[in-house]
Short mmCIF file of C-alpha atoms in Angstrom, two decimals:
data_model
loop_
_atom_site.label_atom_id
_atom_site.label_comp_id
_atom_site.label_asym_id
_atom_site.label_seq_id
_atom_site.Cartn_x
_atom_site.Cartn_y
_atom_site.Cartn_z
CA UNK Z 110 -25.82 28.49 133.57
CA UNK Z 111 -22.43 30.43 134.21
CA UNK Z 112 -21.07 32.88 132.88
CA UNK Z 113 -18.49 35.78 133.30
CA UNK Z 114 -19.26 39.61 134.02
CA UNK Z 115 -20.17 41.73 131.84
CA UNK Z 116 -16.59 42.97 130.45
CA UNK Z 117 -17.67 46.46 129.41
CA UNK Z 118 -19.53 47.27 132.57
CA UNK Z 119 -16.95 50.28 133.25
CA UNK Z 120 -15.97 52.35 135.89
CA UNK Z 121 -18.05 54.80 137.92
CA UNK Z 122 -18.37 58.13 136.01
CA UNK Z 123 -17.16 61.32 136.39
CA UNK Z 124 -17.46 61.89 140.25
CA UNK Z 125 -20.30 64.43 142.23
CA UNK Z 126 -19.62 66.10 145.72
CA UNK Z 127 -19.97 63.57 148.84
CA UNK Z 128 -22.22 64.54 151.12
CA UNK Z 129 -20.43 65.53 154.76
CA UNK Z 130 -18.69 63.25 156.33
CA UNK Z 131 -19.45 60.52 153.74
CA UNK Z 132 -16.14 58.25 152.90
CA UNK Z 133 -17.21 57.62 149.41
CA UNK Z 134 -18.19 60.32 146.49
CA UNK Z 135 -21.47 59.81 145.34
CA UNK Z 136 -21.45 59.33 141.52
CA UNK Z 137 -22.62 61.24 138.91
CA UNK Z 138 -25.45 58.84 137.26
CA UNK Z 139 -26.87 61.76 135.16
CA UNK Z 140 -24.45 62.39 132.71
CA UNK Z 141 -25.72 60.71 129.18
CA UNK Z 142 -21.89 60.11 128.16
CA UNK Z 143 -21.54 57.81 131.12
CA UNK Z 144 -23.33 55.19 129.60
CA UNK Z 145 -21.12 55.19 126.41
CA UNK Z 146 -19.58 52.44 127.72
CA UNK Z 147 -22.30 50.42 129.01
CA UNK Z 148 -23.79 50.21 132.46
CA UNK Z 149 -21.96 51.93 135.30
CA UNK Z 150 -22.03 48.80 137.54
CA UNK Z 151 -19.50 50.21 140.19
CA UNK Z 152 -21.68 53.94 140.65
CA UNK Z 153 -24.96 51.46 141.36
CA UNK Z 154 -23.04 49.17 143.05
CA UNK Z 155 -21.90 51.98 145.47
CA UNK Z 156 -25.06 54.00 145.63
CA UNK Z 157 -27.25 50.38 146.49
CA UNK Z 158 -25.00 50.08 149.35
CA UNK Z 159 -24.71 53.51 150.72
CA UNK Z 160 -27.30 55.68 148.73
CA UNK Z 161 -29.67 53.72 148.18
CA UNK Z 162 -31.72 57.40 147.13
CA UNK Z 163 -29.19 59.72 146.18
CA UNK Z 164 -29.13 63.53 145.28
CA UNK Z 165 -27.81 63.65 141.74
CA UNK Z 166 -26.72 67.20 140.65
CA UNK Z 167 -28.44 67.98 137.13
CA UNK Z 168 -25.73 69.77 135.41
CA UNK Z 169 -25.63 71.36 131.70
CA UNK Z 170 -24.27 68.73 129.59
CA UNK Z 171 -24.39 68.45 125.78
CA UNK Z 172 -26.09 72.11 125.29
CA UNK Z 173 -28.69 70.61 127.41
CA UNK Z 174 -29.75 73.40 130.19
CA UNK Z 175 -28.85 72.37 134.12
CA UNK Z 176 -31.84 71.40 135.87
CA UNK Z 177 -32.82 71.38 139.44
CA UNK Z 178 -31.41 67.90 140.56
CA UNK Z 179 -33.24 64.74 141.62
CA UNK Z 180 -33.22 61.56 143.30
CA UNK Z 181 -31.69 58.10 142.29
CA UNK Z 182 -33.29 55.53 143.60
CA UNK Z 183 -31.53 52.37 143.10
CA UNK Z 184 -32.38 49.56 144.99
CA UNK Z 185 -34.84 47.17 143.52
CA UNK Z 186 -37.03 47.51 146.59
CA UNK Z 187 -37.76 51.17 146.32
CA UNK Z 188 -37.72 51.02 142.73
CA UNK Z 189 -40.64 48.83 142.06
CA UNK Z 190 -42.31 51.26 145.35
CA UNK Z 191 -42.11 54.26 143.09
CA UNK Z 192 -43.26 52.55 140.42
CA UNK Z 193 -46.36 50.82 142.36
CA UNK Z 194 -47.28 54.21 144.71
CA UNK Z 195 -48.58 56.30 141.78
CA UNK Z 196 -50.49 58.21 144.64
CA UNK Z 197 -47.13 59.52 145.98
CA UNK Z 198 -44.48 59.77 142.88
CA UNK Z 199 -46.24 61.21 140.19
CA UNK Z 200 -46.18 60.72 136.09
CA UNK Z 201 -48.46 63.53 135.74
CA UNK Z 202 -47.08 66.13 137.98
CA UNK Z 203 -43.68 66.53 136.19
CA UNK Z 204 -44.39 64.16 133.26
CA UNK Z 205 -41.72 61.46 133.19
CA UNK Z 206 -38.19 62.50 132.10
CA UNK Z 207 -36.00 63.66 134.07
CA UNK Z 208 -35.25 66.36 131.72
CA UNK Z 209 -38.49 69.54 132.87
CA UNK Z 210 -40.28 70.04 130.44
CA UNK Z 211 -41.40 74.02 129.08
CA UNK Z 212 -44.51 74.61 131.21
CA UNK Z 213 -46.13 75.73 128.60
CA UNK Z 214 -45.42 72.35 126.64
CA UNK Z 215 -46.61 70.07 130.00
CA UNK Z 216 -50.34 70.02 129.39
CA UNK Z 217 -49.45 68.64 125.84
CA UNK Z 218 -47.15 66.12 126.86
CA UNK Z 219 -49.69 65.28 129.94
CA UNK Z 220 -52.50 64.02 127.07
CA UNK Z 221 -50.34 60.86 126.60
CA UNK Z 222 -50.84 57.80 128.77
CA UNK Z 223 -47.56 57.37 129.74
CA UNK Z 224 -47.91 60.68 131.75
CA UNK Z 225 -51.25 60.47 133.36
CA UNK Z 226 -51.63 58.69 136.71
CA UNK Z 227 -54.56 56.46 138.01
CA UNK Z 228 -55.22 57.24 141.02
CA UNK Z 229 -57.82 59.02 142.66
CA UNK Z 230 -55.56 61.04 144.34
CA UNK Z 231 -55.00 62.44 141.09
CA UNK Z 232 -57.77 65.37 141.78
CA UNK Z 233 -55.39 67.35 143.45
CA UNK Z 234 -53.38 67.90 140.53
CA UNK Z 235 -53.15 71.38 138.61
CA UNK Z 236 -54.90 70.99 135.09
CA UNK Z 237 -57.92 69.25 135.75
CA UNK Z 238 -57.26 65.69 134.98
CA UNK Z 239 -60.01 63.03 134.68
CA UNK Z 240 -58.31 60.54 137.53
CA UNK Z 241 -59.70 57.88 135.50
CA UNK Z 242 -57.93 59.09 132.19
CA UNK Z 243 -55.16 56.74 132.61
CA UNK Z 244 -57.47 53.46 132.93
CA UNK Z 245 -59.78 54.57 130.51
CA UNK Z 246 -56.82 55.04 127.80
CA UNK Z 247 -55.23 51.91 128.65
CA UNK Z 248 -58.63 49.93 128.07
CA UNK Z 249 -59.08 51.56 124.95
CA UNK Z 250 -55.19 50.60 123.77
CA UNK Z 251 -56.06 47.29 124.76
CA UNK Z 252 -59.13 46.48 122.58
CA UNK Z 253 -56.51 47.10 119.45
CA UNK Z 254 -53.19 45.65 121.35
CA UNK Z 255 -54.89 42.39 122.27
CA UNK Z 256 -52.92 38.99 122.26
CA UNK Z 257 -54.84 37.14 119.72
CA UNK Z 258 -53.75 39.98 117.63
CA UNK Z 259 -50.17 40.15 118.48
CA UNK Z 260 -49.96 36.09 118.08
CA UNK Z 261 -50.92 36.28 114.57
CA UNK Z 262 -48.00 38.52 113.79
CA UNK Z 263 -45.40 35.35 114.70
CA UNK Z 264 -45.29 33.48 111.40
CA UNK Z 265 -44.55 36.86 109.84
CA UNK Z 266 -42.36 38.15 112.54
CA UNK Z 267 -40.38 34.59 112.06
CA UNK Z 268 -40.49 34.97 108.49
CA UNK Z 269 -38.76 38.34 108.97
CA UNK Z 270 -35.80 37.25 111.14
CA UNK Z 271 -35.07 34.23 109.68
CA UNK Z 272 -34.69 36.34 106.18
CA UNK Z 273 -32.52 39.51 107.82
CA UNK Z 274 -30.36 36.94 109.68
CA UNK Z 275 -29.53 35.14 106.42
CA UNK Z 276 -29.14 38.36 104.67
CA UNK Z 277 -26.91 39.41 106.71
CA UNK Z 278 -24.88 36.13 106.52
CA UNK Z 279 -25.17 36.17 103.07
CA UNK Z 280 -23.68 39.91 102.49
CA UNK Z 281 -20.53 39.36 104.93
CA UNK Z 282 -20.01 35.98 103.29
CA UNK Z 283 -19.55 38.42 99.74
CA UNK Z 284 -18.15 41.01 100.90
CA UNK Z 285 -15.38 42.06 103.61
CA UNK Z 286 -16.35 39.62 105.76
CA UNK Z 287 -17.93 42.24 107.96
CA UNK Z 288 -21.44 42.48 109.72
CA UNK Z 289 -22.95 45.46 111.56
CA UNK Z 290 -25.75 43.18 113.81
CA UNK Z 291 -27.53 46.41 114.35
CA UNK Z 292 -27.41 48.17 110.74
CA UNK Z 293 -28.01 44.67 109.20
CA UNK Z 294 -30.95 42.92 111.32
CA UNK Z 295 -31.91 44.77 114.41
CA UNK Z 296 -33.18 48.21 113.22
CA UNK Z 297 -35.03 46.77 110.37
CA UNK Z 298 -36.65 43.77 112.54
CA UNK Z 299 -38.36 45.93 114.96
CA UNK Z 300 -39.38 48.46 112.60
CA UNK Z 301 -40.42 46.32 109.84
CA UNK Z 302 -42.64 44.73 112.77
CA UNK Z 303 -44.34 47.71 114.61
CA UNK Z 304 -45.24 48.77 111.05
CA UNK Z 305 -46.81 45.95 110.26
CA UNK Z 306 -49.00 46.06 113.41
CA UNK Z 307 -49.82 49.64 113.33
CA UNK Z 308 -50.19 49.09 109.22
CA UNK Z 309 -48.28 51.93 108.43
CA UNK Z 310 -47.84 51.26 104.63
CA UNK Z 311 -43.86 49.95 102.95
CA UNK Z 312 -43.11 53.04 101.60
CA UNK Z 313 -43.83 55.40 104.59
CA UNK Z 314 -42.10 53.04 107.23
CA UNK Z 315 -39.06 54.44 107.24
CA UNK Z 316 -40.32 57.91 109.04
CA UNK Z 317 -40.73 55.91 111.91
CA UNK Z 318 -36.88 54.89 112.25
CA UNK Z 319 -36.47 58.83 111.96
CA UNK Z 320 -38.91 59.85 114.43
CA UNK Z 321 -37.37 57.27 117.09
CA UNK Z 322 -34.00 58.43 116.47
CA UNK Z 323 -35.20 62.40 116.52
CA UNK Z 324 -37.03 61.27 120.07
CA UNK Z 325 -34.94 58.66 121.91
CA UNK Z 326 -31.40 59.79 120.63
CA UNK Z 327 -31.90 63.19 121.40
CA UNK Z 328 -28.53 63.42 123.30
CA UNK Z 329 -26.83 61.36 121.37
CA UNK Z 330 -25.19 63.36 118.01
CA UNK Z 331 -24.89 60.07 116.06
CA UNK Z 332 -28.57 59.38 115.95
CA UNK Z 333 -30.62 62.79 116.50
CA UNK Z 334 -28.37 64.37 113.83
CA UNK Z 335 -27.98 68.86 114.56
CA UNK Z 336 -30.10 70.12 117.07
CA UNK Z 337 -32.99 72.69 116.74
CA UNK Z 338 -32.84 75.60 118.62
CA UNK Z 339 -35.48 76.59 120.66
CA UNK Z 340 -37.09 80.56 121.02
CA UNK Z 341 -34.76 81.35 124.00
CA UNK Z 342 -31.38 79.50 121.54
CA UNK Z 343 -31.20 76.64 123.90
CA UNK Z 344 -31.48 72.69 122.26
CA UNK Z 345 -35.76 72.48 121.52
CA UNK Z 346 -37.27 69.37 123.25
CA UNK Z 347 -38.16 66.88 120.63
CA UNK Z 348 -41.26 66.09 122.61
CA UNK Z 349 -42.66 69.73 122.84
CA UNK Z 350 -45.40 69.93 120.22
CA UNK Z 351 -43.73 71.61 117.83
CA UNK Z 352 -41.06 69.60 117.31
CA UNK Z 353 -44.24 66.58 116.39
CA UNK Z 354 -46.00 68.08 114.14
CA UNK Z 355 -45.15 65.71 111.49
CA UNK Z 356 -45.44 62.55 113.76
CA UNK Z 357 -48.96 64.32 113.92
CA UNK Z 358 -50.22 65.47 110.63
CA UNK Z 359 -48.83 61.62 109.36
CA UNK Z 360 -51.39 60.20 112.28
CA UNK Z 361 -54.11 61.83 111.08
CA UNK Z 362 -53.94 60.99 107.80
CA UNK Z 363 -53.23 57.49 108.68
CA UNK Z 364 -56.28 57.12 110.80
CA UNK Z 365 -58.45 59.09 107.63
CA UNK Z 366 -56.56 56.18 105.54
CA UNK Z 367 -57.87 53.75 107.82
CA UNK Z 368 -61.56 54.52 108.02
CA UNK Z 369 -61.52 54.15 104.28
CA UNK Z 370 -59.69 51.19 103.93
CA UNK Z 371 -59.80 48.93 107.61
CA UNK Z 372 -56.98 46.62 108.22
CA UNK Z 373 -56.09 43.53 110.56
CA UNK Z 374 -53.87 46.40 112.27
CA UNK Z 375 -53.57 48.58 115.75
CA UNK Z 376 -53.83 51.67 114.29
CA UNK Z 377 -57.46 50.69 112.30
CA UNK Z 378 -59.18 49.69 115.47
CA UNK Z 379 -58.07 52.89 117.45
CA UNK Z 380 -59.40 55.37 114.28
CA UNK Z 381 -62.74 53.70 114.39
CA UNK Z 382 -62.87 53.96 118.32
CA UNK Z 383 -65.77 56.67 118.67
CA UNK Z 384 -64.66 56.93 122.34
CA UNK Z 385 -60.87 57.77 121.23
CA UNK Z 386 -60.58 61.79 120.27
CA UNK Z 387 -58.21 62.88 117.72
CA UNK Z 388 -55.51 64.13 119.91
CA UNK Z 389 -55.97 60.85 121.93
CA UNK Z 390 -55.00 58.67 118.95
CA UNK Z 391 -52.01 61.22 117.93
CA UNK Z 392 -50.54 60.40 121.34
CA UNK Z 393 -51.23 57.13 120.90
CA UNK Z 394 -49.36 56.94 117.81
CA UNK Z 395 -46.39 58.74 119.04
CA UNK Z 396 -46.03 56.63 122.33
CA UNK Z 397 -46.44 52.88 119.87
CA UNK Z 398 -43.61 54.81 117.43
CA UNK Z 399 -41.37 55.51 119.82
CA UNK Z 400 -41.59 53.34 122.96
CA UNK Z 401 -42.81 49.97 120.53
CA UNK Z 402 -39.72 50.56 117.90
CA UNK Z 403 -37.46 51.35 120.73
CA UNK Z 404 -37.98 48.93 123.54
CA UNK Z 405 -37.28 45.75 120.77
CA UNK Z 406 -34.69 48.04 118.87
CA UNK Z 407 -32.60 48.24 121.61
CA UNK Z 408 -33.05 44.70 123.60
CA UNK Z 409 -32.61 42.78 121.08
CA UNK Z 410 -29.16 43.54 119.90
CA UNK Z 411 -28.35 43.85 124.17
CA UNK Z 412 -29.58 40.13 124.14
CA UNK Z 413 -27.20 38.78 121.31
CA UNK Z 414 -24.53 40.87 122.87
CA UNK Z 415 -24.68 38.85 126.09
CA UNK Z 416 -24.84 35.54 124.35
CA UNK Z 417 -21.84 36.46 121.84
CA UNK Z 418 -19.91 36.96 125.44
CA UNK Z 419 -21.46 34.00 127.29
CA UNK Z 420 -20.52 31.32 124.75
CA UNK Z 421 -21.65 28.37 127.04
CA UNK Z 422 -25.04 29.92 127.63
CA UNK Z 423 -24.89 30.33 124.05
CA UNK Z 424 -24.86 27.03 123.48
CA UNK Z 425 -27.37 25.54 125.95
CA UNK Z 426 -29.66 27.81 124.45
CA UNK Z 427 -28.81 25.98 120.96
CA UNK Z 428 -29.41 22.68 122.58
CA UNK Z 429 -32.75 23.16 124.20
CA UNK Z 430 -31.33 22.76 127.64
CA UNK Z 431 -32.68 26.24 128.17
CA UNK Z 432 -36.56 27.62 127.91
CA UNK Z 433 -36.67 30.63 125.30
CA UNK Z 434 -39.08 32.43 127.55
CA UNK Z 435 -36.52 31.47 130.55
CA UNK Z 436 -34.01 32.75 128.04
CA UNK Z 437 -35.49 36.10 127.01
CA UNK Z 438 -36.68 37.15 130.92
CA UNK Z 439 -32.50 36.62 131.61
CA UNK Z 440 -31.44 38.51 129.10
CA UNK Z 441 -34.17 41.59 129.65
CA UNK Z 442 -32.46 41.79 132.83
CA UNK Z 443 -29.15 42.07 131.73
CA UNK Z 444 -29.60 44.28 128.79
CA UNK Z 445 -32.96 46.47 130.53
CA UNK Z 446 -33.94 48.19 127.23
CA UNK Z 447 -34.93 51.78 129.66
CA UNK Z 448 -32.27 52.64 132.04
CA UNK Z 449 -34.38 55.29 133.84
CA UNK Z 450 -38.41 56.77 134.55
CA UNK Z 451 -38.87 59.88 136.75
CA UNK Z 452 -41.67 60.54 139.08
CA UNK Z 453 -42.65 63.59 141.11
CA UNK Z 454 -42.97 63.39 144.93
CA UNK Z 455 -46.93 64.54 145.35
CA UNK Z 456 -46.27 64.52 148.53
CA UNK Z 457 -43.85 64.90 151.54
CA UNK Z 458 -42.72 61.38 152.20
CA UNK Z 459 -39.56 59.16 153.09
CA UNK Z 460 -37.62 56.81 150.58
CA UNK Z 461 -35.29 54.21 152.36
CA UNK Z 462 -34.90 56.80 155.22
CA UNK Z 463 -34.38 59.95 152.91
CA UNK Z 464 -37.24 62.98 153.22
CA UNK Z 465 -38.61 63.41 150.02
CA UNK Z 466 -40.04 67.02 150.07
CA UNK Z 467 -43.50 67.16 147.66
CA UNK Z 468 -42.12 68.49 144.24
CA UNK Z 469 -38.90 66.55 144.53
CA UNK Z 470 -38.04 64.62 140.99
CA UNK Z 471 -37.23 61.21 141.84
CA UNK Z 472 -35.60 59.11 138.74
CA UNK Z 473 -35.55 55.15 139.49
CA UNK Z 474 -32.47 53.04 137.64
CA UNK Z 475 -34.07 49.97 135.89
CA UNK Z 476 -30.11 49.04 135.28
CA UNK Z 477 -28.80 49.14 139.13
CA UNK Z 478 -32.64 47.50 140.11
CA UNK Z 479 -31.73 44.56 137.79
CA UNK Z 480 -28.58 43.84 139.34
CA UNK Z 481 -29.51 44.38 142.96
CA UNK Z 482 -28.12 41.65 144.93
CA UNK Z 483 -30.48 41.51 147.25
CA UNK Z 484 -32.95 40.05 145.21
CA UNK Z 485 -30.59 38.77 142.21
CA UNK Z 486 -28.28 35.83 143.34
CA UNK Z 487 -24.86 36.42 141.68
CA UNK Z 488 -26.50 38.93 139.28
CA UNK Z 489 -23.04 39.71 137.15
CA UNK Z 490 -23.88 35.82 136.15
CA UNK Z 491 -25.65 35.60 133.20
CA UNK Z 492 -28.14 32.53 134.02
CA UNK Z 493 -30.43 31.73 130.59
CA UNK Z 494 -32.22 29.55 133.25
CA UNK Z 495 -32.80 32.18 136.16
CA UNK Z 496 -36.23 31.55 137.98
CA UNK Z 497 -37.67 33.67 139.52
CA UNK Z 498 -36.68 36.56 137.70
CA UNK Z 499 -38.66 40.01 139.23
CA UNK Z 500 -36.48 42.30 136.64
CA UNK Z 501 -38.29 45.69 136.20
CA UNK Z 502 -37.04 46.21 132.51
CA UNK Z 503 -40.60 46.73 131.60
CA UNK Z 504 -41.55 48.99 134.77
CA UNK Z 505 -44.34 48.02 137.39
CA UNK Z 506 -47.14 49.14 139.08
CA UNK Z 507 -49.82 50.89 136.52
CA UNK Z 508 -47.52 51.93 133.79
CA UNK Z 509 -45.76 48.56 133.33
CA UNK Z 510 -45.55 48.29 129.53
CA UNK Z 511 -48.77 47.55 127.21
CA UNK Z 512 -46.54 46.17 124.76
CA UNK Z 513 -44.70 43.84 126.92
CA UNK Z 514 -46.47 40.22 125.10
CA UNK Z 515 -45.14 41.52 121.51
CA UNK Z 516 -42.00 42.72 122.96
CA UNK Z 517 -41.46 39.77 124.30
CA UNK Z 518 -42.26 37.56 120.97
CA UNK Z 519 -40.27 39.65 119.13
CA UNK Z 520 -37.36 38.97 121.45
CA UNK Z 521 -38.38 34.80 121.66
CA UNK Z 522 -38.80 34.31 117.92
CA UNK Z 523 -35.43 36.19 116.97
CA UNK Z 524 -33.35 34.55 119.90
CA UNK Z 525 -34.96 31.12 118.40
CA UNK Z 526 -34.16 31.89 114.49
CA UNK Z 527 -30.38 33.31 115.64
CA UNK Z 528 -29.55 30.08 117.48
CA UNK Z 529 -30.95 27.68 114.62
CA UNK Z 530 -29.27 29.32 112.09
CA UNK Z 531 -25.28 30.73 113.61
CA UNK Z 532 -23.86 27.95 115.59
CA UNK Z 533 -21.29 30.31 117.08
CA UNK Z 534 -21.71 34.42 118.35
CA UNK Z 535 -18.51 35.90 119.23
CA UNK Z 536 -17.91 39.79 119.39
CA UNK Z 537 -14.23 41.41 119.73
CA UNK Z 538 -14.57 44.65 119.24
CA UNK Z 539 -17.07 46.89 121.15
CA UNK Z 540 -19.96 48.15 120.19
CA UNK Z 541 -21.03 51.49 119.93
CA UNK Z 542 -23.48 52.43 122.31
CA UNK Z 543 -26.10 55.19 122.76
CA UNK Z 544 -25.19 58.27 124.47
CA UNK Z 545 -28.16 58.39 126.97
CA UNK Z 546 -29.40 58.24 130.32
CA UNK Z 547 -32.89 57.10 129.16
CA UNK Z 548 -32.58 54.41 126.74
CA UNK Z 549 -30.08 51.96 126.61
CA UNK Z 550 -29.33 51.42 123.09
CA UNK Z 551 -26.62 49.92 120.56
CA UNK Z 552 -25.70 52.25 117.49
CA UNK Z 553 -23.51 48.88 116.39
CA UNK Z 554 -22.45 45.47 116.98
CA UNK Z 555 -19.35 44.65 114.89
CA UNK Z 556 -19.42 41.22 113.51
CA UNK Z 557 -17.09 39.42 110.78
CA UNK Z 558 -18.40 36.30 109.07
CA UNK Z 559 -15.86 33.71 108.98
CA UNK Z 560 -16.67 31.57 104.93
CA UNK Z 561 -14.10 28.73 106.61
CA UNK Z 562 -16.14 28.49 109.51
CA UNK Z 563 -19.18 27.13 107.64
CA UNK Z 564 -21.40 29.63 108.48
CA UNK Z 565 -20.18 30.73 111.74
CA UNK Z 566 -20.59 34.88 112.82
CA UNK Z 567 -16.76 35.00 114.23
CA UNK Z 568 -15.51 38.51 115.97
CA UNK Z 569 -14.32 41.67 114.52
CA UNK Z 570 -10.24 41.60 114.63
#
């Protein structure tokens, strides 16, 4: 399957300080507004080849405090290393974003999974983890996130996209002409589905949208609306508790809700988990808000992107001479739905020949992994048929995503319902994308419905 490079992949962005004697700047892969224009395929491209674990200055950008700087590790090699040595690069020590958090928020944002690590080694840490916190959460998760459970959701989540796609086909063919992908289908498809599983009821669903938005587009204007200000005047982290006490209080009375009245849902086996404490489930709550809305939210409109621009991939995925799960694995790796995790170096240690001193932040790229070439053949190709495909757009190692099976459905069933039901994708203008270096996310995808066409989405003029 061929098909061109990605035309929006952009130039490096703004340039940091080469190191002596270097011949090349090393780019600045930090700055959030670099990724307004999609991936920054030249800056990984360079850093893979020379920098494979660069120092990235953590500057003050968008009222957002400087930091202390960091690693960016790049290659897919070390990536999935970092991700796989929990031992040595920490979640727990520093949490993981490469944003520090307020001390005084870190043993709050350490209670959620996400930020806990598994090993052993873990003893050493300040706080007095349980090493085994991280296991024993992730078996308790599981007993609710099971596959039998997620596989009953398909009918419904087909049922869903093949009624928001013809929606939307329906209000451009009355109206301007005009379809938003995102406003129209996207948002509303992975909502509508992680409330369903969690069984968060209709008219309460659409707090999660807000609480995503409030969490993941935090640097982004558009989607996290004005900031709060914080004691000392500076932004407040939307992840410090304050800033989730709503998230919260809502959890709790969910759960109470739940007890009382059981459901076929997540969020009804975790409140009757006697082995689950009430803080426990709130994080659990906030991580399946955020990370399940977001992860779908943002790869799915990334997917149809790719096949709007690939229009003979497009079209063997119409014809059945590409696998859907083939399909969906190619197009996580183009469009990785996470652009970046940080660790903390536990220890003194060496990354491709850099010292990592213990303490050091070190911030993989999911993006630049995807794409290395030496273990993607002609990655700029988008290949629906690509086998094997190690992409690390759902991590590695102990954190790799608990949600990856329903992601993944999600991703099949709406790929499958698109193709059956728009013979043609095409996309002119460009979207608007996130303003992030953590999530890599589409705010729209311009689309004009073409009545002449018999039912074909055509591009935006």
């Amino acid at each position: 399957m061929t098909g061109a490079a990605d035309p929006e992949a952009g130039a490096a962005p703004r340039q940091a300080p080469a190191p002596s004697g270097a011949p090349d700047a090393v780019p600045d892969v930090f700055d959030p507004r670099g990724y307004a224009n999609g991936l920054p395929h030249a800056a990984y491209r360079l850093l893979r080849d020379r920098y494979p674990v660069a120092w990235q200055e953590e500057h003050e950008v968008l009222g957002w405090p400087a930091g202390p700087g960091f690693w960016a590790v790049t290659r897919h090699a070390d990536v999935v290393r970092v991700l796989k040595d929990a031992r040595t690069f920490s979640s727990y020590l520093g949490a993981t974003q490469i944003r520090d958090p307020d001390p005084a928020d870190l043993p709050f944002i350490r209670r959620m999974m996400l930020n806990q690590d598994p090993s052993p080694g873990s003893r050493l840490r300040a706080g007095g983890q349980d090493p085994h916190d991280h296991g024993r959460l992730r078996r308790l998760v599981s007993r609710a996130f099971t596959r039998g459970r997620v596989d009953r959701f398909e009918a419904a989540v087909r049922a869903r996209a093949r009624g928001l796609l013809a929606a939307a086909v329906e209000t451009a063919r009355t109206g301007d002409g005009s379809c938003d992908l995102v406003a129209s289908v996207t948002d509303d498809y992975a909502l509508l589905n992680l409330a369903d599983l969690l069984g968060v009821p209709p008219g309460e669903r659409g707090l999660l949208l807000d609480w995503t938005r409030r969490v993941i587009g935090y640097q982004d204007p558009d989607e996290a609306g004005p900031a709060a200000s914080g004691p000392d005047g500076r932004p407040a982290n939307p992840r410090s508790p304050a800033m989730l006490q709503d998230m919260f209080a809502f959890a709790r009375e969910l759960a109470a809700h739940k007890r009382r009245h059981p459901g076929d849902d997540v969020l009804t086996v975790l409140a009757s988990d006697r082995e689950l404490t009430a803080p426990e489930l709130e994080m659990f709550f906030f991580l399946l808000t955020v990370a399940g809305n977001d992860t779908v939210r943002s790869a799915a409109p990334g997917g149809l992107l790719a096949l709007a621009r690939h229009p003979d991939a497009y079209r063997a995925l119409r014809t059945g001479e590409v696998d859907t799960a083939t399909c969906v694995e190619e197009l996580l790796r183009w469009h990785p739905p996470v652009l970046t995790f940080r660790r903390t170096a536990a220890y003194d240690t060496e990354l491709a020949g850099r010292p990592i001193r213990a303490g050091d932040k070190v911030v993989v790229f999911h993006g630049s992994a995807n794409y290395d070439e030496r273990v993607h053949t002609d990655p700029h190709r988008l290949d629906l048929a690509r086998s094997p495909n190690p992409h690390v757009s759902f991590g590695d190692g102990p954190h790799v995503c608990l949600g990856a099976h329903l992601a993944r459905l999600q991703l099949r069933v709406l790929y499958e319902e698109t193709a059956g039901l728009l013979p043609t994708l095409a996309v002119a203008a460009p979207p608007r994308r996130l303003v992030s270096n953590f999530i890599h996310g589409l705010k729209s995808l311009p689309l004009r419905f073409d009545a002449a066409a018999g039912g074909v989405l055509a591009a935006t003029p």
